mmCIF file of C-alpha atoms in Angstrom:
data_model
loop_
_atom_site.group_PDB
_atom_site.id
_atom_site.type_symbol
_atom_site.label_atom_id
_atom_site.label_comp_id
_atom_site.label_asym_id
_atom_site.label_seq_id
_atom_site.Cartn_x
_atom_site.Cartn_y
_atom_site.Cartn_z
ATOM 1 C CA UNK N 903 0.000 0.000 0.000
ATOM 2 C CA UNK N 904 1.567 3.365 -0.885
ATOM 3 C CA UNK N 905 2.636 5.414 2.003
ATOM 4 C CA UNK N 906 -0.505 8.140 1.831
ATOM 5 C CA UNK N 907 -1.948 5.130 3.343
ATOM 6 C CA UNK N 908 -0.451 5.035 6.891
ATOM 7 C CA UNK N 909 -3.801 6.398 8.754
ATOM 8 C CA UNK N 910 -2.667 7.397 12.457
ATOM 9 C CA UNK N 911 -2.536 10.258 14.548
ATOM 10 C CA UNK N 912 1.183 10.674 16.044
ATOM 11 C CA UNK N 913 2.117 12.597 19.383
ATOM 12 C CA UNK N 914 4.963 14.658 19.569
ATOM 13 C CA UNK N 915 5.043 13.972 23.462
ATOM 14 C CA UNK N 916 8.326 16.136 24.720
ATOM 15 C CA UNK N 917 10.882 18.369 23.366
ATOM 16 C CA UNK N 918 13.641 17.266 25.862
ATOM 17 C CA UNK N 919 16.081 14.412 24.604
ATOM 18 C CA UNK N 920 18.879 12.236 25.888
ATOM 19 C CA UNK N 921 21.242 12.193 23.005
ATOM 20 C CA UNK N 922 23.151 15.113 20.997
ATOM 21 C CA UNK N 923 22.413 13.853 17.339
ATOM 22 C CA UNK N 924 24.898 15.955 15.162
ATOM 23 C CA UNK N 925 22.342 15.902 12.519
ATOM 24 C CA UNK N 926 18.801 16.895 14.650
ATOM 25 C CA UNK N 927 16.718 18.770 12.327
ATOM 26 C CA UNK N 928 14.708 20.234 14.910
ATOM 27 C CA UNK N 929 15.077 23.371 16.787
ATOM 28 C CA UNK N 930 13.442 21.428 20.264
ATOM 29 C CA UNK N 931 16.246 23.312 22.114
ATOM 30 C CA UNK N 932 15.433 26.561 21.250
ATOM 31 C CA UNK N 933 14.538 29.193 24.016
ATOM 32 C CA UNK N 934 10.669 28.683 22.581
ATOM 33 C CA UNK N 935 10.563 25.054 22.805
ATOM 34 C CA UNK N 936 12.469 23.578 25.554
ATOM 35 C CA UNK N 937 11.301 21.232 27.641
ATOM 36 C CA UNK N 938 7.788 21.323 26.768
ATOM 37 C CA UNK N 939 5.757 18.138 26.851
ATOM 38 C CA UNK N 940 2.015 17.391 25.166
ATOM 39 C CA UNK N 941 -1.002 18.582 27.103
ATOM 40 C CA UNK N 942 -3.120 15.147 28.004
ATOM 41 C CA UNK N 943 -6.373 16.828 27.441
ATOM 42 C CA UNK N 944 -5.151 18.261 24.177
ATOM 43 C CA UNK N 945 -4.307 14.354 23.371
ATOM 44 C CA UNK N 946 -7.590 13.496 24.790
ATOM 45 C CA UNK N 947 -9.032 15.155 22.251
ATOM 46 C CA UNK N 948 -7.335 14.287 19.293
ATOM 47 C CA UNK N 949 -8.020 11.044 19.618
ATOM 48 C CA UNK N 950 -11.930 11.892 19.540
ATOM 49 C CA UNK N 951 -11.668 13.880 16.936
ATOM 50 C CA UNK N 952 -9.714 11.342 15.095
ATOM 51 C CA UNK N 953 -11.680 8.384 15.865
ATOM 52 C CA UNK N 954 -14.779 10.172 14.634
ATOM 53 C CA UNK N 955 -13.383 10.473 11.027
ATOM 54 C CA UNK N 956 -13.428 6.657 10.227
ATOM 55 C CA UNK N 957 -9.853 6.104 9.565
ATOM 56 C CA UNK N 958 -7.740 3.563 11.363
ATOM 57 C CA UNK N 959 -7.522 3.209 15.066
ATOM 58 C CA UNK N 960 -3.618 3.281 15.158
ATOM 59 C CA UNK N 961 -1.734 5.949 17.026
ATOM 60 C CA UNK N 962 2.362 6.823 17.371
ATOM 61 C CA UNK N 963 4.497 8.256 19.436
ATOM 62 C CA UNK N 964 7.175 10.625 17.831
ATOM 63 C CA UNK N 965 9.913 13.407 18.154
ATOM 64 C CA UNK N 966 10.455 16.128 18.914
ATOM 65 C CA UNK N 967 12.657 14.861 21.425
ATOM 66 C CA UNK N 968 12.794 11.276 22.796
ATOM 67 C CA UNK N 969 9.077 9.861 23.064
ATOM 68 C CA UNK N 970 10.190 7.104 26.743
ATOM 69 C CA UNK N 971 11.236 10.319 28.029
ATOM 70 C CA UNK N 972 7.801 10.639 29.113
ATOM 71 C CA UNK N 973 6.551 7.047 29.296
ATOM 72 C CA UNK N 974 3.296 7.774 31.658
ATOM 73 C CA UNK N 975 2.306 10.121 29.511
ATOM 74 C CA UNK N 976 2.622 7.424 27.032
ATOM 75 C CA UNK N 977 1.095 4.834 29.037
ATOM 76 C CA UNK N 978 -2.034 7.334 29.719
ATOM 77 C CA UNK N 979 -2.832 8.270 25.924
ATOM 78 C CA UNK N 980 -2.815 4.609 25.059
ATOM 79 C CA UNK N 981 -5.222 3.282 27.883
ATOM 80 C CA UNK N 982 -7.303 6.439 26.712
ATOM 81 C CA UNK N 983 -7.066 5.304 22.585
ATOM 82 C CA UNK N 984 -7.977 1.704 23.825
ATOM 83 C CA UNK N 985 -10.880 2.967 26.535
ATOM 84 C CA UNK N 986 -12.567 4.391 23.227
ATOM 85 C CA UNK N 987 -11.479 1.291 21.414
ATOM 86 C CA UNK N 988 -9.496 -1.776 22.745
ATOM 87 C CA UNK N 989 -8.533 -3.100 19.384
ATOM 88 C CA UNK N 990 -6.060 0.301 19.066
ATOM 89 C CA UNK N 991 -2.766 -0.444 17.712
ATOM 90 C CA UNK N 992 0.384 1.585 18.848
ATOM 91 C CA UNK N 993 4.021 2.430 17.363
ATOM 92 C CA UNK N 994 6.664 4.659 18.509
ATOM 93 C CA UNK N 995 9.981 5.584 17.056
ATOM 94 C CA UNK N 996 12.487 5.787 19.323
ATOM 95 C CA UNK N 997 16.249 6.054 19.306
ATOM 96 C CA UNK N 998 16.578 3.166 22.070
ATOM 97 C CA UNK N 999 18.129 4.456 24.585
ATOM 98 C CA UNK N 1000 15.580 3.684 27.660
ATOM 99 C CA UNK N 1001 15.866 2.067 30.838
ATOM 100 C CA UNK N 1002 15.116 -1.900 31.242
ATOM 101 C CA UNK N 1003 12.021 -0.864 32.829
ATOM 102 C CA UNK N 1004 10.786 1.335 29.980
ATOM 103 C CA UNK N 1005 12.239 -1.632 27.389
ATOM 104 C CA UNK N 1006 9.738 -4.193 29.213
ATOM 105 C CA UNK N 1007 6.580 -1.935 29.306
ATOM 106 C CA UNK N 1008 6.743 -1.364 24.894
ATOM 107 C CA UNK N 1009 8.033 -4.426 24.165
ATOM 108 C CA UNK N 1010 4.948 -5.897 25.970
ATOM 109 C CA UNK N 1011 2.731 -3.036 24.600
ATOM 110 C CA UNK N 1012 3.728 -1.252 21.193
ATOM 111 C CA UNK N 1013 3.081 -3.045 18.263
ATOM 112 C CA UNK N 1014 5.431 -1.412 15.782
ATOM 113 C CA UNK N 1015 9.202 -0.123 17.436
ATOM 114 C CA UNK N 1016 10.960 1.673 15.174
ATOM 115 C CA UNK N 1017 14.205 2.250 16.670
ATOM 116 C CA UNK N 1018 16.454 5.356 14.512
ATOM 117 C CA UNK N 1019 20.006 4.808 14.699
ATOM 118 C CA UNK N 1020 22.932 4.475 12.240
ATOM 119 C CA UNK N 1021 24.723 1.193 11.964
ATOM 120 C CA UNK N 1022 27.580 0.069 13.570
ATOM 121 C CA UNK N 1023 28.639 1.436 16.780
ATOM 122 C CA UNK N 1024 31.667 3.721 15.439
ATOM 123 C CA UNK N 1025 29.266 5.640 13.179
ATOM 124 C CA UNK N 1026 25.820 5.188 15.931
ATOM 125 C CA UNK N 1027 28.367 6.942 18.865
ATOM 126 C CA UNK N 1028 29.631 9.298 16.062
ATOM 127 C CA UNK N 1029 26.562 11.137 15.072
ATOM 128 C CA UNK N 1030 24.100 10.390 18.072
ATOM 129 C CA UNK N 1031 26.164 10.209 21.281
ATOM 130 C CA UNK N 1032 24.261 10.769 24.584
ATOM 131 C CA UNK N 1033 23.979 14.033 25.688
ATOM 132 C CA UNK N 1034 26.888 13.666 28.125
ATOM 133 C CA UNK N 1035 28.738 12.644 25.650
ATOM 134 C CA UNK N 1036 28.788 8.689 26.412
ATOM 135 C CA UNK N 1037 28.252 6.081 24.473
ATOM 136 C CA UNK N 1038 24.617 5.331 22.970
ATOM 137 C CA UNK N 1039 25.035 2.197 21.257
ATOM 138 C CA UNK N 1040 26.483 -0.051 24.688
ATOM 139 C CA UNK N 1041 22.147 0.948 25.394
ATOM 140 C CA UNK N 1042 21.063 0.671 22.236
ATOM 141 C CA UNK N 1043 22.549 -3.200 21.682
ATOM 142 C CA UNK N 1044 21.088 -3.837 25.331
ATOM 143 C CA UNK N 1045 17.690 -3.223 24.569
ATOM 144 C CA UNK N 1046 18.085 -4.609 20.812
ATOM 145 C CA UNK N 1047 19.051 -7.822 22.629
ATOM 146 C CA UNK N 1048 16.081 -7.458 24.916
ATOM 147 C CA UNK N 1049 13.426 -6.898 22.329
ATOM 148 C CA UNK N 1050 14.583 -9.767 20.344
ATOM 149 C CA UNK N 1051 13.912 -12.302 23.211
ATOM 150 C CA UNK N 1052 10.674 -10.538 24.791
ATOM 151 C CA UNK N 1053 9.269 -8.293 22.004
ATOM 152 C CA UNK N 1054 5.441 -9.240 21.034
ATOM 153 C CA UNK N 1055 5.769 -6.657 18.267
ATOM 154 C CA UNK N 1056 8.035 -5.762 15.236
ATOM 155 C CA UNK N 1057 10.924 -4.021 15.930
ATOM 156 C CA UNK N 1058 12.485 -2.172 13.185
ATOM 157 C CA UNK N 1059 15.571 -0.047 12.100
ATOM 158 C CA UNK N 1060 15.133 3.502 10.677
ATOM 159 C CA UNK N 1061 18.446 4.652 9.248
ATOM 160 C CA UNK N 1062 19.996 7.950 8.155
ATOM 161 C CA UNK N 1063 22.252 7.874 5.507
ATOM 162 C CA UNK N 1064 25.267 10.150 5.863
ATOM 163 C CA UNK N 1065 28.614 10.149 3.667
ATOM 164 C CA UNK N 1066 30.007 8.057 6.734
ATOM 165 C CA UNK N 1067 27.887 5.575 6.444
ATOM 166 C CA UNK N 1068 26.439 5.706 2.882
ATOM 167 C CA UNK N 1069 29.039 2.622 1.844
ATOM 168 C CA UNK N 1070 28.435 0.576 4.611
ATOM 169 C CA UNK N 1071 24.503 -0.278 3.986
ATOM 170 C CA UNK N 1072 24.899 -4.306 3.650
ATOM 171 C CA UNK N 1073 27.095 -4.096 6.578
ATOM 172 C CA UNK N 1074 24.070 -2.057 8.698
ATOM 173 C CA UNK N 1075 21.741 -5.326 7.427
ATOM 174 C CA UNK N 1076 24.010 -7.378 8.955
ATOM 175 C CA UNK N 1077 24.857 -6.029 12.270
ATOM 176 C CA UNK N 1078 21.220 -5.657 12.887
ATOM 177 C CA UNK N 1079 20.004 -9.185 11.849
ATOM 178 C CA UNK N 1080 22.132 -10.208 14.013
ATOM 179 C CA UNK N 1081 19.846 -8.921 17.053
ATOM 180 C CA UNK N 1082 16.816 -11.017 15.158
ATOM 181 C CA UNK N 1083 15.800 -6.811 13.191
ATOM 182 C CA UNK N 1084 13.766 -8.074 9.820
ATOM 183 C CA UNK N 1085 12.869 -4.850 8.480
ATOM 184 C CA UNK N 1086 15.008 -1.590 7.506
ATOM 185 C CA UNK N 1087 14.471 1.877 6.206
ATOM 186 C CA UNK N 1088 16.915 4.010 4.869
ATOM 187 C CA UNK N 1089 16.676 7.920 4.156
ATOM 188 C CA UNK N 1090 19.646 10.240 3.157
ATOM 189 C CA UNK N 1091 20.275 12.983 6.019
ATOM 190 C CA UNK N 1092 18.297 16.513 5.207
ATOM 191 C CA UNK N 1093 19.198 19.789 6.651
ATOM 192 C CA UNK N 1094 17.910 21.178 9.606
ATOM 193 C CA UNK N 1095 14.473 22.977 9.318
ATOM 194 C CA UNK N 1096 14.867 26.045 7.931
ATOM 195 C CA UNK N 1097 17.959 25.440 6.702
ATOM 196 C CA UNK N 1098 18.470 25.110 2.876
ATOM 197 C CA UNK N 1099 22.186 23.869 3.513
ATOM 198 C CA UNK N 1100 22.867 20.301 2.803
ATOM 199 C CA UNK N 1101 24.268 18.320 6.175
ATOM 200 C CA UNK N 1102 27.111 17.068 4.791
ATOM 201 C CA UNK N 1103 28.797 15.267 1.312
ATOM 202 C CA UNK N 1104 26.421 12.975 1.002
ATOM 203 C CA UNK N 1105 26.779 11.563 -2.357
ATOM 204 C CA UNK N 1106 23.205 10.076 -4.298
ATOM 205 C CA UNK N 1107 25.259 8.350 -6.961
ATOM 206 C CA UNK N 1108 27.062 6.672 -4.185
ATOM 207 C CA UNK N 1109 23.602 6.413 -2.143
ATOM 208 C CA UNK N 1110 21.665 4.346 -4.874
ATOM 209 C CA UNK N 1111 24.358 2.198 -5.758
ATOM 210 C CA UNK N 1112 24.569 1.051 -2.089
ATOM 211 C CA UNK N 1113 21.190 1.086 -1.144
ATOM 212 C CA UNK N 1114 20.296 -1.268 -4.351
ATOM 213 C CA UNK N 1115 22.899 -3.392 -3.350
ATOM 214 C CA UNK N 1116 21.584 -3.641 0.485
ATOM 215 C CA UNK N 1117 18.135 -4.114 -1.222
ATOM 216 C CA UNK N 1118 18.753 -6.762 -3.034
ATOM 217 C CA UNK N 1119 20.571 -8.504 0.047
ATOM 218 C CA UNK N 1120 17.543 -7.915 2.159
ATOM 219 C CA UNK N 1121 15.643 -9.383 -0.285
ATOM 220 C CA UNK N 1122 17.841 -12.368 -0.593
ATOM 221 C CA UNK N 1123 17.660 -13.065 2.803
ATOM 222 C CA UNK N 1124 13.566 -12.676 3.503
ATOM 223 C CA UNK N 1125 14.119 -9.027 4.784
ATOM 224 C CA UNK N 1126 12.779 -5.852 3.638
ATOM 225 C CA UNK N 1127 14.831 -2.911 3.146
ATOM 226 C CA UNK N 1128 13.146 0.405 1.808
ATOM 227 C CA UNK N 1129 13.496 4.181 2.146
ATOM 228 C CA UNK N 1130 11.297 7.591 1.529
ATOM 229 C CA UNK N 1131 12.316 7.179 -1.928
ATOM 230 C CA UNK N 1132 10.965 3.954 -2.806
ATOM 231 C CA UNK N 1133 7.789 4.223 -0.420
ATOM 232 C CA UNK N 1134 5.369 4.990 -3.086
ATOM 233 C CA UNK N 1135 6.697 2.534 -5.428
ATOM 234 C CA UNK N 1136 3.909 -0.323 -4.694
ATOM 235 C CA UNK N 1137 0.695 1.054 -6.452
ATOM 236 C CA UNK N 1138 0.036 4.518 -8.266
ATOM 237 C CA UNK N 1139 -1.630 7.413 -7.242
ATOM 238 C CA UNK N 1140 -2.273 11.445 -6.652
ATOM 239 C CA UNK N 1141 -0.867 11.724 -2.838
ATOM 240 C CA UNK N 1142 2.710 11.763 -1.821
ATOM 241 C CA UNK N 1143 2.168 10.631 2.023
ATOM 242 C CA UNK N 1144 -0.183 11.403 4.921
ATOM 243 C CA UNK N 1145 0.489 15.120 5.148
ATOM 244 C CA UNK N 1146 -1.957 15.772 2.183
ATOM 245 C CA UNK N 1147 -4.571 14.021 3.684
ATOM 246 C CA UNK N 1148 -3.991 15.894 6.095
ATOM 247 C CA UNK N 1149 -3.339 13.215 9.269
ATOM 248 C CA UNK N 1150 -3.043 14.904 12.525
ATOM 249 C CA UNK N 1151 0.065 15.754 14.911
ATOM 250 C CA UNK N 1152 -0.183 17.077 18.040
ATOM 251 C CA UNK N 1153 2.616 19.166 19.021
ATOM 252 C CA UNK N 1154 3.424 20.116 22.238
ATOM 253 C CA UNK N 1155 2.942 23.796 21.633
ATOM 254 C CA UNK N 1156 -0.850 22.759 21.064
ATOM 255 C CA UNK N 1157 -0.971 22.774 17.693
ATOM 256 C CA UNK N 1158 -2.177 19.896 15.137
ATOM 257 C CA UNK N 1159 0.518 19.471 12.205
ATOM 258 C CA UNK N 1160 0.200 17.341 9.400
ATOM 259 C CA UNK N 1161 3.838 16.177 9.046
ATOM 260 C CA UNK N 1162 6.388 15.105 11.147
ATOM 261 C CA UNK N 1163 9.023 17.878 10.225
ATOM 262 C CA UNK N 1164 6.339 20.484 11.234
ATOM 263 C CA UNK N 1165 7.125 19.796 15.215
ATOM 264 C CA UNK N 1166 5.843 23.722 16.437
ATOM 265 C CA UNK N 1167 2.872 25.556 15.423
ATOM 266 C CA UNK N 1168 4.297 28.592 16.947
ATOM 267 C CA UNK N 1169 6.950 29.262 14.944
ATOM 268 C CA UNK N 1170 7.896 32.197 12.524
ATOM 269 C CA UNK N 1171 8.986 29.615 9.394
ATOM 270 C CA UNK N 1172 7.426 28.409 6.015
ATOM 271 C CA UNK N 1173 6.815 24.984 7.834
ATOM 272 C CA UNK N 1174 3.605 26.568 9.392
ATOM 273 C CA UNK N 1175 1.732 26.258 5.916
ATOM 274 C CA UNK N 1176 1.491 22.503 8.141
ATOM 275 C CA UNK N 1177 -0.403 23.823 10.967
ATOM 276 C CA UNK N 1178 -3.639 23.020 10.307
ATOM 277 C CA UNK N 1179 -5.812 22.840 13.986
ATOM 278 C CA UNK N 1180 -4.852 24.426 17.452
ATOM 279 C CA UNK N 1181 -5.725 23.609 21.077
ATOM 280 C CA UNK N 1182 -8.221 25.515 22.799
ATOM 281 C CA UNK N 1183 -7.646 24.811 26.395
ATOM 282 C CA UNK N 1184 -10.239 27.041 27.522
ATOM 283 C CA UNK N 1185 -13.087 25.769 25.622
ATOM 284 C CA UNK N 1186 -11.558 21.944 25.896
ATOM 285 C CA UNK N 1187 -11.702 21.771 22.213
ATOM 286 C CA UNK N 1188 -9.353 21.836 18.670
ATOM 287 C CA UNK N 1189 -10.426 24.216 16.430
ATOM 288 C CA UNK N 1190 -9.645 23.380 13.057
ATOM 289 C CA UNK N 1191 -8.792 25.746 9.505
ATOM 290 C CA UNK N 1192 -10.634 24.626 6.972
ATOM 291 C CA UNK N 1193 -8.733 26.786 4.362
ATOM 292 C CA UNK N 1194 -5.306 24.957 5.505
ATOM 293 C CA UNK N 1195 -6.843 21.669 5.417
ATOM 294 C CA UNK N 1196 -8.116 22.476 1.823
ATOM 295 C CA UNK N 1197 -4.853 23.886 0.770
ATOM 296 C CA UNK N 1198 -2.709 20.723 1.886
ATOM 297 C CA UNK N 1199 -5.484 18.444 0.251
ATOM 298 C CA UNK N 1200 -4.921 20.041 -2.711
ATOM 299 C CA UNK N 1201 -1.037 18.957 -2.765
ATOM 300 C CA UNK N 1202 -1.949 16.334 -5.442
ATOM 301 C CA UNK N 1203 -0.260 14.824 -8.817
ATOM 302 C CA UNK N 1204 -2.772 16.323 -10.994
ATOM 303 C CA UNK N 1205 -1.521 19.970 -9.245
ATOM 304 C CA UNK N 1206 1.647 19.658 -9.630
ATOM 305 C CA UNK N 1207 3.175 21.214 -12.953
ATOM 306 C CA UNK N 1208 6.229 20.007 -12.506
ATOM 307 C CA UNK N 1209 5.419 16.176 -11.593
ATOM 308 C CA UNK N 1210 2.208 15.188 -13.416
ATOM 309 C CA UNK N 1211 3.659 14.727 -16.773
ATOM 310 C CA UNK N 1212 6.576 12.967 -15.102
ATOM 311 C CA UNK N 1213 6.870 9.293 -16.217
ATOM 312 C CA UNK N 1214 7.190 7.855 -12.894
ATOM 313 C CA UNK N 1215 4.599 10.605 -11.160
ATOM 314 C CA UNK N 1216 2.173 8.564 -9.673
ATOM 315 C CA UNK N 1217 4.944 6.320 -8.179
ATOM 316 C CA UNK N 1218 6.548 9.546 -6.123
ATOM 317 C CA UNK N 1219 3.956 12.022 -6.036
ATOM 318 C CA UNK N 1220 6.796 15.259 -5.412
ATOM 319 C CA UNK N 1221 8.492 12.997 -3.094
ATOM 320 C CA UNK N 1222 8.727 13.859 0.699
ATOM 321 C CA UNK N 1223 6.597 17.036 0.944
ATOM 322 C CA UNK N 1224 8.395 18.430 4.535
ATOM 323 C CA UNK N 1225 11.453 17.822 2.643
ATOM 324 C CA UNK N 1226 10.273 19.891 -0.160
ATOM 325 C CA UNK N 1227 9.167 22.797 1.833
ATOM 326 C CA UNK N 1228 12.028 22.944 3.941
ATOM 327 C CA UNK N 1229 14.094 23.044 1.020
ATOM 328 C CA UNK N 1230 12.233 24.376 -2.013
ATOM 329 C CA UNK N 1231 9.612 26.457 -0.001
ATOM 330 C CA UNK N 1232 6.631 25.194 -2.494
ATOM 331 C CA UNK N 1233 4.011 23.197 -1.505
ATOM 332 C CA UNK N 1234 3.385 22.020 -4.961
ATOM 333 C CA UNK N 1235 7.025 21.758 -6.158
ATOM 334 C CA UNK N 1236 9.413 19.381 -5.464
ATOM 335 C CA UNK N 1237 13.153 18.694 -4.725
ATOM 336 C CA UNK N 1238 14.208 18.258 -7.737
ATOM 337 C CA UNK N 1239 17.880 16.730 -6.894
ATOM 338 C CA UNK N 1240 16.250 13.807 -6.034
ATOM 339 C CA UNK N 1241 14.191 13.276 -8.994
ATOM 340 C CA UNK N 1242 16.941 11.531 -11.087
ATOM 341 C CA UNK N 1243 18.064 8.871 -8.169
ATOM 342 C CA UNK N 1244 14.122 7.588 -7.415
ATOM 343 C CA UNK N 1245 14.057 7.133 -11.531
ATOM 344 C CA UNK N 1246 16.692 4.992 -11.415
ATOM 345 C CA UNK N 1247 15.481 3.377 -8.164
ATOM 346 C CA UNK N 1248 12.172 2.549 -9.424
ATOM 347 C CA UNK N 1249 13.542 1.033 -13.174
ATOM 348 C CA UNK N 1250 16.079 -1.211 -11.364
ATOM 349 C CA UNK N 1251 14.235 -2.425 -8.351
ATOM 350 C CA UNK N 1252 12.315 -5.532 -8.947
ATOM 351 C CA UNK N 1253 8.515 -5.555 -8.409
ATOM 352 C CA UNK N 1254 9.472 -7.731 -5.161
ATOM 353 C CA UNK N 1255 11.709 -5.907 -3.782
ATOM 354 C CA UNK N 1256 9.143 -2.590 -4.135
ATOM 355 C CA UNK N 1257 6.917 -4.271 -1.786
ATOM 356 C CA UNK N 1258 7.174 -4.058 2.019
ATOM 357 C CA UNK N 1259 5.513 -5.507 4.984
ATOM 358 C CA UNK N 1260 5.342 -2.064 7.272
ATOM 359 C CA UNK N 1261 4.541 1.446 6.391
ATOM 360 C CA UNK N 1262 7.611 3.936 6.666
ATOM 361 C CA UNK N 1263 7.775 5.163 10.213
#
């Protein structure tokens, strides 16, 4: 199912985080933002408003800092989702680096981990050390170990691809099977948000080459290995991913955002064009634009002048669409560097190896 598909409503429960990621794209730590966590009402009534529309019962738990950092906030929203209805799944992505106590309550209760981190433990403690400075992939293996034995879920890897890492992809499969990890995405590193900039020399020539190669080893070996590039690849259609629907996020600024790079709704950058609903704590309500939501709907193949006559359209959509207005600044363009590498991606990928079992995180 193409990736416009992934009905949920995500939480972006804190801002505060226990690593130093040399890549973060947010700006969590910014005078504005710090340490601010999700209001439970406001969550309270996402969910209703969300459960009311029809689409899947499945929430997540996401950035803009580390989700377990607030794990009974965590634990509340989901006994709320499954008080209005038990059969509620759950997924988080997380960047694994919890206590044993925290490991047993999600491996026992999320149904889809997606753990981000880079590889092997030179390149994880390279570009997401802990914010003291130690070591994150001595925790990381721990609870890798642990969720391999005890987890009734998936657990999954969600990767980004730097120039340090970019020829080591097969090697990433590897290291991870060996802690029983069955499923892999890959996405090249992006600049910060509102940053235009790219993070570092991150070659695509080098990037496809590699990633085909891990593909096809994935595939070889009954594991999936996909990327933002490839998500849409599995069936045709107008919408690019679950921001032009739009699906909700609930920031914890009190704002609803339809895409995960839109973290704030109070900030002064083109990412607000994502800010779509706001929290009205007086009233106990979200009140919803209807011009926003109308505008991001919109965002659609058939709109796009550059994309619909594209060969491959319907198979990409624009790509990414934070990606594109962090970078491009037009919600109905789109970044046009990458167009090239998902051509060649999509003509030499097999119709097998376009297929996977879990939506992106």
């Amino acid at each position: 199912m193409a990736h416009n598909k992934k009905e949920m409503i995500s939480f972006f429960l804190t801002t505060r985080c226990n690593l130093d990621c040399i890549y973060c794209y947010t700006n969590k730590n910014s005078s504005t933002h710090s340490h601010q966590v999700l209001d439970f009402q406001f969550a309270c009534a996402g969910i209703d408003d969300y459960y009311k529309t029809g689409c899947r019962h499945h929430i997540r738990f996401f950035g803009a800092g580390e989700p377990t950092l607030e794990i009974e906030l965590m634990k509340e929203i989901l006994a709320y989702a499954k008080s209005k209805d038990r059969n509620t799944t759950c997924e988080i992505q997380t960047n694994g680096c919890f206590n044993s106590k925290t490991a047993a309550w999600l491996a026992e209760n999320i149904d889809i981990v997606w753990f981000s981190c880079d590889g092997l433990p030179s390149i994880q403690d390279y570009y997401r050390p802990l914010a003291d400075g130690g070591s994150s992939s001595v925790i990381l293996e721990k609870n890798l170990k642990f969720f391999q034995d005890y987890a009734k879920g998936m657990a999954g890897i969600r990767t980004t691809i730097t120039d340090k890492n970019v020829s080591s992809q097969t090697e990433l499969i590897q290291y991870y099977a060996a802690f029983g990890i069955r499923n892999f995405w890959a996405d090249p590193v992006f600049p910060q948000i509102g940053q235009k900039g790219e993070f570092d020399s991150l070659k695509m020539e080098t990037f496809i080459t590699e990633f085909i190669r891990a593909v096809r080893y994935a595939y070889q070996n009954g594991m999936t290995y996909g990327s933002i590039l490839t998500c849409n690849f599995d069936e045709p259609g107008e919408y690019a991913c679950r921001a032009c629907l739009p699906a909700p996020h609930l920031t914890t600024d009190g704002y609803v955002s339809a895409c995960d790079m839109a973290l704030f709704g109070n900030d002064n950058d083109h990412m607000n064009v994502f800010i779509y609903g706001q929290w009205n704590q007086d009233k106990g309500v979200i009140e919803y634009d209807p011009d926003k939501i109308r505008q991001l709907q919109a965002r659609k193949l058939s709109n796009m002048p550059t994309c619909k006559n594209c060969d491959i359209g319907e198979y990409c959509r624009g790509y990414c669409l934070g990606e594109v207005v962090n970078e491009e600044g037009n919600l109905f363009g789109c970044k046009s560097k990458i167009c090239t590498p998902v051509k060649k991606l999509f003509y030499e990928l097999m119709e097998e190896e376009k297929k996977y079992r879990y939506f992106h995180p």
